[in-house]
XYZ file of N, CA and C in Angstrom:
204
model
N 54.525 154.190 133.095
C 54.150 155.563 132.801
C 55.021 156.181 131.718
N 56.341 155.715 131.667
C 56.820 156.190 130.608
C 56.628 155.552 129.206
N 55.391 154.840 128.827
C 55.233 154.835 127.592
C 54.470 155.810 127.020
N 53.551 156.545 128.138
C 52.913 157.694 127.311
C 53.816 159.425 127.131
N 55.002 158.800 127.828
C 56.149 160.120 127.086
C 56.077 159.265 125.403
N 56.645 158.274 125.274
C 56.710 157.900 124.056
C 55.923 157.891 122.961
N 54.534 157.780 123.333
C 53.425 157.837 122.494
C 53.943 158.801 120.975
N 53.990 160.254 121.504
C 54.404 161.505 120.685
C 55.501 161.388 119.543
N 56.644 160.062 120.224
C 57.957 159.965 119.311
C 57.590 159.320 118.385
N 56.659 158.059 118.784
C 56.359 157.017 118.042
C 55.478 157.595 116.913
N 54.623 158.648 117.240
C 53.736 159.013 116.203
C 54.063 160.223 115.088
N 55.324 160.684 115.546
C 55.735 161.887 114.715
C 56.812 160.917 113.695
N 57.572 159.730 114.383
C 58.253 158.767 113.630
C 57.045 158.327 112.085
N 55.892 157.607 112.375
C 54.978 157.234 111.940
C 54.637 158.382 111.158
N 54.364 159.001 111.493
C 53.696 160.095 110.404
C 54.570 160.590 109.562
N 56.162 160.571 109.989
C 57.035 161.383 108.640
C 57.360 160.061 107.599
N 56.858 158.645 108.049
C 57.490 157.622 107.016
C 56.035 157.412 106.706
N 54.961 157.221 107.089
C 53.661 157.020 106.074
C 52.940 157.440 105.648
N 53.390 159.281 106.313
C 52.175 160.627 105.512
C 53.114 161.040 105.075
N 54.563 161.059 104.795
C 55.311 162.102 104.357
C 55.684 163.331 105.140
N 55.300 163.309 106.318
C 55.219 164.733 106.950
C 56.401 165.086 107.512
N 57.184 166.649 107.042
C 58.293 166.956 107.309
C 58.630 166.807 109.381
N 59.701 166.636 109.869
C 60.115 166.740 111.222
C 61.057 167.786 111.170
N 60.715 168.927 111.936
C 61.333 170.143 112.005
C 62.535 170.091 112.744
N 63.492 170.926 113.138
C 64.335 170.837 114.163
C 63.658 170.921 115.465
N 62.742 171.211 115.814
C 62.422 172.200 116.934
C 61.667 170.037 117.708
N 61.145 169.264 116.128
C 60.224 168.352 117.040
C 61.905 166.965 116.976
N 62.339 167.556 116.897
C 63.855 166.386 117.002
C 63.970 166.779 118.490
N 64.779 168.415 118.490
C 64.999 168.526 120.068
C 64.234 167.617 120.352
N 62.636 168.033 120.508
C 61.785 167.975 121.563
C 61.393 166.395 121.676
N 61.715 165.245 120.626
C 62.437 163.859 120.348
C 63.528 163.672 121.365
N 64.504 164.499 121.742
C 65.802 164.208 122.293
C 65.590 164.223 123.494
N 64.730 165.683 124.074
C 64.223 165.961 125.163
C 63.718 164.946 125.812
N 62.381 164.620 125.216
C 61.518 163.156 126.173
C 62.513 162.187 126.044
N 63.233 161.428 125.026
C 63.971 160.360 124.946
C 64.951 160.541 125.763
N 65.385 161.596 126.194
C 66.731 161.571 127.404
C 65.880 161.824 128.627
N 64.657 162.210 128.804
C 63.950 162.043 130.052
C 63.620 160.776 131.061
N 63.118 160.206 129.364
C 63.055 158.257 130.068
C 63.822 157.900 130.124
N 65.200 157.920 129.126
C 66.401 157.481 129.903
C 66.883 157.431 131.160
N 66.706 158.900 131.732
C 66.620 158.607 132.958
C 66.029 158.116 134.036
N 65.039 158.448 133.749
C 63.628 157.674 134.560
C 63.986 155.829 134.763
N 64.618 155.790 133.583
C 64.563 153.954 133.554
C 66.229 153.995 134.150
N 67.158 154.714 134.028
C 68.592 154.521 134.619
C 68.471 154.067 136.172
N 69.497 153.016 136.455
C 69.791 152.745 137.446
C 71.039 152.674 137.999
N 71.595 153.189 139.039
C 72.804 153.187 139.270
C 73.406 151.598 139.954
N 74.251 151.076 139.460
C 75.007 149.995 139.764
C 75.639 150.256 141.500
N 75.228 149.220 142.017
C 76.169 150.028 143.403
C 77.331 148.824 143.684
N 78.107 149.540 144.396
C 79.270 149.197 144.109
C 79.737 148.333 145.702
N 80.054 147.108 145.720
C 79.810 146.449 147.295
C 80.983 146.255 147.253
N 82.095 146.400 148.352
C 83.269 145.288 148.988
C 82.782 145.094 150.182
N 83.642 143.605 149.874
C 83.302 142.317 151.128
C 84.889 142.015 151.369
N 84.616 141.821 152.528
C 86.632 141.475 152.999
C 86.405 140.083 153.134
N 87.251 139.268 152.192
C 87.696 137.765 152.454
C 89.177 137.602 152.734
N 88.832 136.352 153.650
C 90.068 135.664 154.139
C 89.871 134.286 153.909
N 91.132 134.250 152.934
C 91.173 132.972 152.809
C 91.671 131.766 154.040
N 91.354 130.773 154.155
C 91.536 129.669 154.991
C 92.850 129.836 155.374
N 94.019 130.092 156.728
C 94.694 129.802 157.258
C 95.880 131.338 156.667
N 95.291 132.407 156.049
C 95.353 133.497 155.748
C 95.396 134.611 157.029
N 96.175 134.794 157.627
C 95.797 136.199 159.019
C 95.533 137.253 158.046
N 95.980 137.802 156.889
C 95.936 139.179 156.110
C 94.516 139.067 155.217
N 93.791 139.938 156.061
C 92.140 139.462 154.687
C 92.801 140.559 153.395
N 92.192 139.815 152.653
C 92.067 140.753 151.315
C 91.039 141.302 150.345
N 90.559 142.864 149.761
C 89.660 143.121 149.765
C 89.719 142.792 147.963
N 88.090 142.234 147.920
C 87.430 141.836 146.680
C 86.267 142.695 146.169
N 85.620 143.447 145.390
C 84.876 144.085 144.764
C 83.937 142.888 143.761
N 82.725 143.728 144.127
C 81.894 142.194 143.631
C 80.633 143.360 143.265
N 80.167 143.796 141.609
C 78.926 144.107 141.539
C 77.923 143.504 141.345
N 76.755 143.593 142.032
C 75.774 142.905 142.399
C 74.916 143.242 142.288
């Protein structure tokens, strides 16, 4: 679904390099706007796991961080 946010970037890109057509400030924001929208939409947060290992003949476990 988020390629039809993009549709708009792709075509205002297209139109200022093969019609010449000026890009105002107002259609950059509004470039920045959708493009930081899908950014998020597609962001995923990394999660963050510890696992307690003990090594073989070890009584003291020790903690390891492992992203996964």
């Amino acid at each position: 679904t988020t390629v039809g946010y993009l549709l708009p970037v792709v075509s205002v890109l297209l139109g200022a390099v093969a019609l010449h057509e000026q890009i105002t400030v107002l259609v950059v924001i509004g470039m920045v706007v959708v493009l930081f929208g899908v950014g998020l939409t597609r962001w995923q947060r990394k999660p963050k796991t510890e696992e307690l290992v003990t090594p073989a003949g070890d009584p003291t476990p020790s903690v390891t961080a492992r992203n996964g």
